[in-house]
Amino acid sequence: MASNVPPTPRGSFPRYLEHLSGSGKAIGVLTSGGDAQGMNAAVRAVVRMGIYVGAKVYFIYEGYQGMVDGGSNIVEAKWESVSSILQVGGTIIGSARCKAFHTREGRLQAAGNLVQWGITNLCVIGGDGSLTGANIFRKEWSELLEELAKNGKISEEAVTKYSYLNVVGMVGSIDNDFCGTDMTIGTDSALHRIMEVIDAIMTTAQSHQRTFVLEVMGRHCGYLALVSALACGADWVFLPESPPEEGWEENMCVKLSENRARKKRLNIIIVAEGAIDTQNQPISSEKIKDLVVKQLGFDTRVTILGHVQRGGTPSAFDRILASRMGVEAVVALLEATPETPACVVSLSGNQAVRLPLVECVQMTQDVQKAMDERRFKDAVRLRGRSFEGNLNIYKRLAIKLPDDQITKSNCNVAVINVGAPAAGMNAAVRSAVRVGIADGHKMLAIYDGFDGFAKGQIKEIGWSDVGGWTGQGGSILGTKRALPGKFLEEIAEQIRAHSINALLIIGGFEAYSSAIMMANARDSHEEFCIPVCVLPATISNNVPGTDISIGSDTGLDAVVETCDRIKQSASGTKRRVFIIETMGGYCGYLANMGGLAAGADAAYIFEEPFDIRDLQSNVEHLTEKMKTSIQRGLVLRNESCSENYTTDFIYQLYSEEGKGVFDCRKNVLGHMQQGGVPSPFDRNFGTKISARAMQWITTKLKESYGKGKKCVSDDCICVLGISKRNVLFQPVADLKKETDFEHRIPKEQWWLKLRPLMKILAKYKASFDVSDSGQLEAVQDQNTQGEPA
């Protein structure tokens, strides 16, 4: 398939993977400490990328214990060794706590074993303890080799030949407790397990008017507790970093009984296992239950989730994250010199970055120190902007101030859903309504899109009206694809009649197009001279101005889950190739990223034109693959990737060309990609990004309202999106030149840079741009970046 090399900014020189060689290098990969879903995807990426660049890659079984014991614990990995492991939780190479590695004697043994295999590059996947151990080992390496030579265990030539050890770390930890990275491998999957349980518990709690106390993992870090509380709208949350204030017992009981008085039939309290009070005394889930029963007499139950959170299949997010990190780790090892400090490959916003391992570990330990010394504000700040942002938004959405304490703005803000439904829309509406009310606005809900807007289907919506919305799929407000163009007169009339001062549009490409129409209509209808913010929400992820849209993560999970099942059926029948059609219009995001997460052999997309020669080469590739032990194939096709090469055409071509070698099946995924409950990522993302949109609207209203000005400038009608690492408001007027309106996609799309990754991991030659890699960044800079979502 044609190689898609993205343009390079002027003044910089692109660096491609072809310029790096792994020839003569040996890389050891190990998983250490607690297991996390997605570790296997990272192992697979390291092995395949290493082999692709010509290096030898070795599995080190059972973590550091295997390195100390040597022998059969160190085995060379082959391409097929990592087949069919993407969808498997845990780690296939095992993990163990190792006391021996804490001693110099143990590390001496480990060094001897590595030299025996010529391994001088280590890729360690684990938590901060595992990575600290690797760094100590790296620092001692030359001394250990000299000692081994002195004892006659290795030759002097070996000391010279293997004189330095390079270490790259990837953080695999469900707790997300490592500073410097937004998400560690396994966190998103653990949130999936937690949310599955909470969703199930909510239905039973509702039936019996019960209170549930849920204990989640996180001995030293409250990330899982905080994000799951945010994602389910919990009544109260207990975190190690932010203990409740003195007198919390009474405050919590007042809050619970207030919620019951508002006709809420259930209460959810989430507790991190390491929850403490301001005196560093533990707060247990049993203590909370006893308190609620004694003070309020509510029927209360405790559920401790335990190791369920570590189990199960990795989410699409974790597979893509781990695959990107694994590839980045190999590139970092290829570029390393004897002077290169040990680094961690990590995620910042939407970008892979390298950070100094020592600084990250130090900062992680500083958080614990701040908690021990009861400097809780410092602990929250050190956790990073993302954690701090989550906590502030949770507090804002969970606790409603009494009406007499809210300063009224005398502004009416309307919320509308436009386009196809996307999971997470309801979480965004709930967040907007509650933040708007807290800011003193009167919030109006517009039902059934612009169609409903024109007909006056507009009602005030209150704080309690949006309770329990975060976990619901689809669009409760109702959504239609109709654009405002033909209703401008009627909509202007409704804006006037309801005194609407600002509008939040949540939707896909239609939402963006609607905002452009409204901007153009300002000359003829002054009613449209109000602040308008577009929140991209579509599974297709095709809205200009953002890297990620609300709903695209849930859509991707649906694609990957189906691919897993289909692959399982293919592995039973052998010699079978599946062709799967995904949604997305002309945008290949779901097909490309789904292909990367599901381990597809090819993904056909509109953004990368292909012809019959490419199809022929893919058939030949699959024919070769059938001669190996992996006798199945998976091909994804975006629904509009080609007018003539339809799913049926590709299916018939593969069936004909593969006769006698493999047989073919096709599957059109269809609207199942739009349905289902929102993923934890989409609930959290929708909640946070919507709160940011309302902050922007409030600021704009203050600017214009006090001065009696109309909003006529371009920056009054914006798209709010994530770009690389930052949250950006971009005027629709500026985005027009970046848009391909015919095909409803942005002209440049960040994820095309990951396309070669999918091809390389499927054993194709591809040109991979590594220009963005290579610079070690300071951890402090990470935490001062624009708030990641």
PDB file of C-alpha atoms in Angstrom, residues 219 415 481:
ATOM      1  CA  ARG A 219      -2.991   2.384  47.900  1.00  0.00           C
ATOM      2  CA  VAL A 415     -27.394  23.367  24.905  1.00  0.00           C
ATOM      3  CA  ARG A 481     -28.698  15.831  11.173  1.00  0.00           C
TER       4      ARG A 481
END
